[in-house]
């Protein structure tokens, strides 16, 4: 497979590029992306059997089951990072090895509906938190030691709206592969 084709499969909505347009309109749009993501993901995987859930979006990529569980793991960490940044002064967050987490036995042994329900309720709380944050709150930061940088909550929101779209696109690619 050609490099450009693999790049598209790895990043179907494009690589993350910080938007920098931190306006009320963008915030509303991005919060809406987080609000609808769990239902979108649940709808797409609802009819998949075990074989369908094992379909990968690209050679060497995760299967749909791993993507769903990864989203739950990742968004749990993000929510905690938001809460830490809102309650502490530039706290240092704990990085985690997402590939190692995806390889743990709970990924293959837990039905995807568990992570879909977790995402549903987690995003419900996250959206309430986001909708009640002030402009100043979005400028609060956390420090990520792996990147050796601090990130604002604006930047984190931007990252996770992209993350939702990114992995939903992966699921759609994998589903298309089941029909090919």
PDB file of C-alpha atoms in Angstrom:
ATOM      1  CA  UNK A   1       0.000   0.000   0.000  1.00  0.00           C
ATOM      2  CA  UNK A   2       1.317   3.449  -0.901  1.00  0.00           C
ATOM      3  CA  UNK A   3       2.453   5.894   1.779  1.00  0.00           C
ATOM      4  CA  UNK A   4      -0.303   8.443   0.965  1.00  0.00           C
ATOM      5  CA  UNK A   5      -2.993   5.762   1.180  1.00  0.00           C
ATOM      6  CA  UNK A   6      -1.668   4.564   4.559  1.00  0.00           C
ATOM      7  CA  UNK A   7      -1.520   8.169   5.778  1.00  0.00           C
ATOM      8  CA  UNK A   8      -5.181   8.642   4.831  1.00  0.00           C
ATOM      9  CA  UNK A   9      -6.150   5.430   6.623  1.00  0.00           C
ATOM     10  CA  UNK A  10      -4.194   6.422   9.735  1.00  0.00           C
ATOM     11  CA  UNK A  11      -5.511  10.007   9.724  1.00  0.00           C
ATOM     12  CA  UNK A  12      -8.800  10.002   7.791  1.00  0.00           C
ATOM     13  CA  UNK A  13      -9.780  13.472   9.071  1.00  0.00           C
ATOM     14  CA  UNK A  14      -6.196  14.712   8.800  1.00  0.00           C
ATOM     15  CA  UNK A  15      -3.503  14.946  11.439  1.00  0.00           C
ATOM     16  CA  UNK A  16      -4.350  17.045  14.455  1.00  0.00           C
ATOM     17  CA  UNK A  17      -3.563  20.698  13.856  1.00  0.00           C
ATOM     18  CA  UNK A  18      -4.436  23.140  16.649  1.00  0.00           C
ATOM     19  CA  UNK A  19      -7.158  25.457  15.400  1.00  0.00           C
ATOM     20  CA  UNK A  20      -6.230  28.436  17.546  1.00  0.00           C
ATOM     21  CA  UNK A  21      -9.648  29.986  16.877  1.00  0.00           C
ATOM     22  CA  UNK A  22     -10.856  29.899  20.452  1.00  0.00           C
ATOM     23  CA  UNK A  23     -14.187  31.636  20.103  1.00  0.00           C
ATOM     24  CA  UNK A  24     -17.582  31.054  21.703  1.00  0.00           C
ATOM     25  CA  UNK A  25     -18.745  29.616  18.380  1.00  0.00           C
ATOM     26  CA  UNK A  26     -15.867  27.129  18.229  1.00  0.00           C
ATOM     27  CA  UNK A  27     -16.409  26.144  21.847  1.00  0.00           C
ATOM     28  CA  UNK A  28     -20.098  25.443  21.179  1.00  0.00           C
ATOM     29  CA  UNK A  29     -19.230  23.448  18.045  1.00  0.00           C
ATOM     30  CA  UNK A  30     -16.543  21.407  19.809  1.00  0.00           C
ATOM     31  CA  UNK A  31     -18.686  20.736  22.878  1.00  0.00           C
ATOM     32  CA  UNK A  32     -21.440  19.557  20.531  1.00  0.00           C
ATOM     33  CA  UNK A  33     -18.953  17.180  18.886  1.00  0.00           C
ATOM     34  CA  UNK A  34     -18.216  15.683  22.316  1.00  0.00           C
ATOM     35  CA  UNK A  35     -21.930  15.581  23.159  1.00  0.00           C
ATOM     36  CA  UNK A  36     -22.942  13.548  20.103  1.00  0.00           C
ATOM     37  CA  UNK A  37     -19.880  11.319  19.782  1.00  0.00           C
ATOM     38  CA  UNK A  38     -21.018   8.462  22.081  1.00  0.00           C
ATOM     39  CA  UNK A  39     -24.334   8.084  20.247  1.00  0.00           C
ATOM     40  CA  UNK A  40     -22.650   8.266  16.843  1.00  0.00           C
ATOM     41  CA  UNK A  41     -20.160   5.576  17.833  1.00  0.00           C
ATOM     42  CA  UNK A  42     -22.864   3.375  19.355  1.00  0.00           C
ATOM     43  CA  UNK A  43     -25.003   3.666  16.223  1.00  0.00           C
ATOM     44  CA  UNK A  44     -22.144   2.634  13.953  1.00  0.00           C
ATOM     45  CA  UNK A  45     -21.183  -0.482  15.934  1.00  0.00           C
ATOM     46  CA  UNK A  46     -24.696  -1.543  17.014  1.00  0.00           C
ATOM     47  CA  UNK A  47     -25.171  -4.243  14.412  1.00  0.00           C
ATOM     48  CA  UNK A  48     -21.621  -5.597  14.299  1.00  0.00           C
ATOM     49  CA  UNK A  49     -20.958  -9.173  15.312  1.00  0.00           C
ATOM     50  CA  UNK A  50     -17.639 -10.449  16.714  1.00  0.00           C
ATOM     51  CA  UNK A  51     -16.161 -10.685  13.224  1.00  0.00           C
ATOM     52  CA  UNK A  52     -17.198  -7.127  12.429  1.00  0.00           C
ATOM     53  CA  UNK A  53     -15.747  -5.823  15.707  1.00  0.00           C
ATOM     54  CA  UNK A  54     -12.441  -7.501  14.792  1.00  0.00           C
ATOM     55  CA  UNK A  55     -12.208  -5.603  11.499  1.00  0.00           C
ATOM     56  CA  UNK A  56      -9.255  -3.210  11.260  1.00  0.00           C
ATOM     57  CA  UNK A  57      -9.403   0.223   9.639  1.00  0.00           C
ATOM     58  CA  UNK A  58      -5.940  -0.279   8.131  1.00  0.00           C
ATOM     59  CA  UNK A  59      -3.275  -2.992   7.996  1.00  0.00           C
ATOM     60  CA  UNK A  60      -1.538  -3.071  11.376  1.00  0.00           C
ATOM     61  CA  UNK A  61      -4.144  -0.751  12.903  1.00  0.00           C
ATOM     62  CA  UNK A  62      -6.506  -1.412  15.751  1.00  0.00           C
ATOM     63  CA  UNK A  63      -9.752  -3.248  15.229  1.00  0.00           C
ATOM     64  CA  UNK A  64     -13.118  -1.636  15.974  1.00  0.00           C
ATOM     65  CA  UNK A  65     -13.278  -3.213  19.441  1.00  0.00           C
ATOM     66  CA  UNK A  66      -9.879  -1.741  20.335  1.00  0.00           C
ATOM     67  CA  UNK A  67     -10.871   1.686  18.998  1.00  0.00           C
ATOM     68  CA  UNK A  68     -14.052   1.754  21.106  1.00  0.00           C
ATOM     69  CA  UNK A  69     -12.235   0.703  24.280  1.00  0.00           C
ATOM     70  CA  UNK A  70      -9.393   3.134  23.506  1.00  0.00           C
ATOM     71  CA  UNK A  71     -11.866   6.011  23.271  1.00  0.00           C
ATOM     72  CA  UNK A  72     -13.192   5.162  26.724  1.00  0.00           C
ATOM     73  CA  UNK A  73      -9.658   4.958  28.155  1.00  0.00           C
ATOM     74  CA  UNK A  74      -8.523   8.151  26.460  1.00  0.00           C
ATOM     75  CA  UNK A  75     -11.591  10.213  27.306  1.00  0.00           C
ATOM     76  CA  UNK A  76     -11.510   9.103  30.941  1.00  0.00           C
ATOM     77  CA  UNK A  77      -7.954  10.412  31.121  1.00  0.00           C
ATOM     78  CA  UNK A  78      -8.958  13.646  29.373  1.00  0.00           C
ATOM     79  CA  UNK A  79     -11.869  14.267  31.737  1.00  0.00           C
ATOM     80  CA  UNK A  80      -9.603  13.757  34.730  1.00  0.00           C
ATOM     81  CA  UNK A  81      -7.044  16.126  33.216  1.00  0.00           C
ATOM     82  CA  UNK A  82      -9.733  18.792  32.856  1.00  0.00           C
ATOM     83  CA  UNK A  83     -10.770  18.384  36.471  1.00  0.00           C
ATOM     84  CA  UNK A  84      -7.167  18.490  37.679  1.00  0.00           C
ATOM     85  CA  UNK A  85      -6.486  21.661  35.674  1.00  0.00           C
ATOM     86  CA  UNK A  86      -9.625  23.281  37.074  1.00  0.00           C
ATOM     87  CA  UNK A  87      -8.692  22.505  40.671  1.00  0.00           C
ATOM     88  CA  UNK A  88      -4.885  22.747  40.718  1.00  0.00           C
ATOM     89  CA  UNK A  89      -2.280  25.142  39.388  1.00  0.00           C
ATOM     90  CA  UNK A  90      -0.777  23.610  36.204  1.00  0.00           C
ATOM     91  CA  UNK A  91      -0.833  20.033  37.545  1.00  0.00           C
ATOM     92  CA  UNK A  92       1.424  17.398  36.036  1.00  0.00           C
ATOM     93  CA  UNK A  93      -0.707  14.714  34.395  1.00  0.00           C
ATOM     94  CA  UNK A  94       0.186  11.060  34.158  1.00  0.00           C
ATOM     95  CA  UNK A  95       0.960   9.874  30.637  1.00  0.00           C
ATOM     96  CA  UNK A  96      -0.086   6.350  29.698  1.00  0.00           C
ATOM     97  CA  UNK A  97       0.902   3.918  26.979  1.00  0.00           C
ATOM     98  CA  UNK A  98      -2.286   3.706  24.914  1.00  0.00           C
ATOM     99  CA  UNK A  99      -1.001   0.765  22.818  1.00  0.00           C
ATOM    100  CA  UNK A 100      -0.182  -1.196  25.995  1.00  0.00           C
ATOM    101  CA  UNK A 101      -3.616  -0.374  27.409  1.00  0.00           C
ATOM    102  CA  UNK A 102      -5.234  -1.601  24.169  1.00  0.00           C
ATOM    103  CA  UNK A 103      -3.310  -4.884  24.496  1.00  0.00           C
ATOM    104  CA  UNK A 104      -4.582  -5.606  28.022  1.00  0.00           C
ATOM    105  CA  UNK A 105      -7.022  -8.523  28.331  1.00  0.00           C
ATOM    106  CA  UNK A 106     -10.022  -6.339  29.194  1.00  0.00           C
ATOM    107  CA  UNK A 107      -9.950  -4.971  25.637  1.00  0.00           C
ATOM    108  CA  UNK A 108     -10.702  -8.354  24.089  1.00  0.00           C
ATOM    109  CA  UNK A 109     -12.807  -9.698  26.968  1.00  0.00           C
ATOM    110  CA  UNK A 110     -15.137  -6.777  27.708  1.00  0.00           C
ATOM    111  CA  UNK A 111     -18.153  -6.301  25.441  1.00  0.00           C
ATOM    112  CA  UNK A 112     -17.976  -2.995  23.557  1.00  0.00           C
ATOM    113  CA  UNK A 113     -21.320  -1.919  25.025  1.00  0.00           C
ATOM    114  CA  UNK A 114     -19.556  -1.445  28.381  1.00  0.00           C
ATOM    115  CA  UNK A 115     -17.253   1.191  26.903  1.00  0.00           C
ATOM    116  CA  UNK A 116     -20.094   2.685  24.853  1.00  0.00           C
ATOM    117  CA  UNK A 117     -22.152   3.154  28.018  1.00  0.00           C
ATOM    118  CA  UNK A 118     -19.117   4.495  29.859  1.00  0.00           C
ATOM    119  CA  UNK A 119     -18.586   7.029  27.058  1.00  0.00           C
ATOM    120  CA  UNK A 120     -22.263   7.964  27.096  1.00  0.00           C
ATOM    121  CA  UNK A 121     -22.272   8.895  30.768  1.00  0.00           C
ATOM    122  CA  UNK A 122     -18.721  10.257  30.829  1.00  0.00           C
ATOM    123  CA  UNK A 123     -19.469  12.632  27.956  1.00  0.00           C
ATOM    124  CA  UNK A 124     -22.703  13.663  29.624  1.00  0.00           C
ATOM    125  CA  UNK A 125     -20.720  14.818  32.664  1.00  0.00           C
ATOM    126  CA  UNK A 126     -17.900  16.266  30.541  1.00  0.00           C
ATOM    127  CA  UNK A 127     -20.345  18.374  28.524  1.00  0.00           C
ATOM    128  CA  UNK A 128     -21.960  19.712  31.718  1.00  0.00           C
ATOM    129  CA  UNK A 129     -18.492  20.601  32.998  1.00  0.00           C
ATOM    130  CA  UNK A 130     -17.529  22.303  29.712  1.00  0.00           C
ATOM    131  CA  UNK A 131     -20.780  24.248  29.502  1.00  0.00           C
ATOM    132  CA  UNK A 132     -20.219  25.617  32.992  1.00  0.00           C
ATOM    133  CA  UNK A 133     -16.612  26.683  32.499  1.00  0.00           C
ATOM    134  CA  UNK A 134     -15.770  30.371  32.270  1.00  0.00           C
ATOM    135  CA  UNK A 135     -13.531  31.908  29.623  1.00  0.00           C
ATOM    136  CA  UNK A 136     -10.766  32.072  32.257  1.00  0.00           C
ATOM    137  CA  UNK A 137     -11.232  28.367  33.026  1.00  0.00           C
ATOM    138  CA  UNK A 138     -10.387  27.485  29.415  1.00  0.00           C
ATOM    139  CA  UNK A 139      -7.033  29.244  29.853  1.00  0.00           C
ATOM    140  CA  UNK A 140      -6.092  27.033  32.808  1.00  0.00           C
ATOM    141  CA  UNK A 141      -3.347  24.537  32.051  1.00  0.00           C
ATOM    142  CA  UNK A 142      -1.913  21.155  32.839  1.00  0.00           C
ATOM    143  CA  UNK A 143       1.636  19.971  32.250  1.00  0.00           C
ATOM    144  CA  UNK A 144       2.227  16.850  30.153  1.00  0.00           C
ATOM    145  CA  UNK A 145       5.695  15.452  30.921  1.00  0.00           C
ATOM    146  CA  UNK A 146       5.842  13.322  27.771  1.00  0.00           C
ATOM    147  CA  UNK A 147       5.509  16.466  25.635  1.00  0.00           C
ATOM    148  CA  UNK A 148       7.433  18.612  28.120  1.00  0.00           C
ATOM    149  CA  UNK A 149       4.776  21.280  27.684  1.00  0.00           C
ATOM    150  CA  UNK A 150       1.730  22.800  29.322  1.00  0.00           C
ATOM    151  CA  UNK A 151      -1.603  22.675  27.527  1.00  0.00           C
ATOM    152  CA  UNK A 152      -4.562  24.991  27.989  1.00  0.00           C
ATOM    153  CA  UNK A 153      -8.019  23.522  28.363  1.00  0.00           C
ATOM    154  CA  UNK A 154      -8.868  25.299  25.087  1.00  0.00           C
ATOM    155  CA  UNK A 155      -6.149  23.253  23.427  1.00  0.00           C
ATOM    156  CA  UNK A 156      -7.310  20.083  25.165  1.00  0.00           C
ATOM    157  CA  UNK A 157     -10.894  20.652  23.998  1.00  0.00           C
ATOM    158  CA  UNK A 158      -9.603  21.187  20.467  1.00  0.00           C
ATOM    159  CA  UNK A 159      -7.605  17.944  20.705  1.00  0.00           C
ATOM    160  CA  UNK A 160     -10.537  15.884  21.920  1.00  0.00           C
ATOM    161  CA  UNK A 161     -13.064  17.202  19.417  1.00  0.00           C
ATOM    162  CA  UNK A 162     -10.563  16.064  16.775  1.00  0.00           C
ATOM    163  CA  UNK A 163     -10.032  12.764  18.621  1.00  0.00           C
ATOM    164  CA  UNK A 164     -13.768  12.011  18.450  1.00  0.00           C
ATOM    165  CA  UNK A 165     -13.925  12.698  14.718  1.00  0.00           C
ATOM    166  CA  UNK A 166     -10.633  10.841  14.111  1.00  0.00           C
ATOM    167  CA  UNK A 167     -11.744   7.592  15.722  1.00  0.00           C
ATOM    168  CA  UNK A 168     -15.297   7.733  14.395  1.00  0.00           C
ATOM    169  CA  UNK A 169     -13.719   7.917  10.927  1.00  0.00           C
ATOM    170  CA  UNK A 170     -11.567   4.877  11.799  1.00  0.00           C
ATOM    171  CA  UNK A 171     -14.683   2.918  12.727  1.00  0.00           C
ATOM    172  CA  UNK A 172     -16.395   3.940   9.494  1.00  0.00           C
ATOM    173  CA  UNK A 173     -13.343   2.826   7.477  1.00  0.00           C
ATOM    174  CA  UNK A 174     -13.275  -0.522   9.266  1.00  0.00           C
ATOM    175  CA  UNK A 175     -17.000  -1.029   8.682  1.00  0.00           C
ATOM    176  CA  UNK A 176     -16.482  -0.254   4.990  1.00  0.00           C
ATOM    177  CA  UNK A 177     -13.758  -2.931   4.990  1.00  0.00           C
ATOM    178  CA  UNK A 178     -16.287  -5.497   6.249  1.00  0.00           C
ATOM    179  CA  UNK A 179     -18.453  -4.772   3.218  1.00  0.00           C
ATOM    180  CA  UNK A 180     -15.601  -4.824   0.701  1.00  0.00           C
TER     181      UNK A 180
END
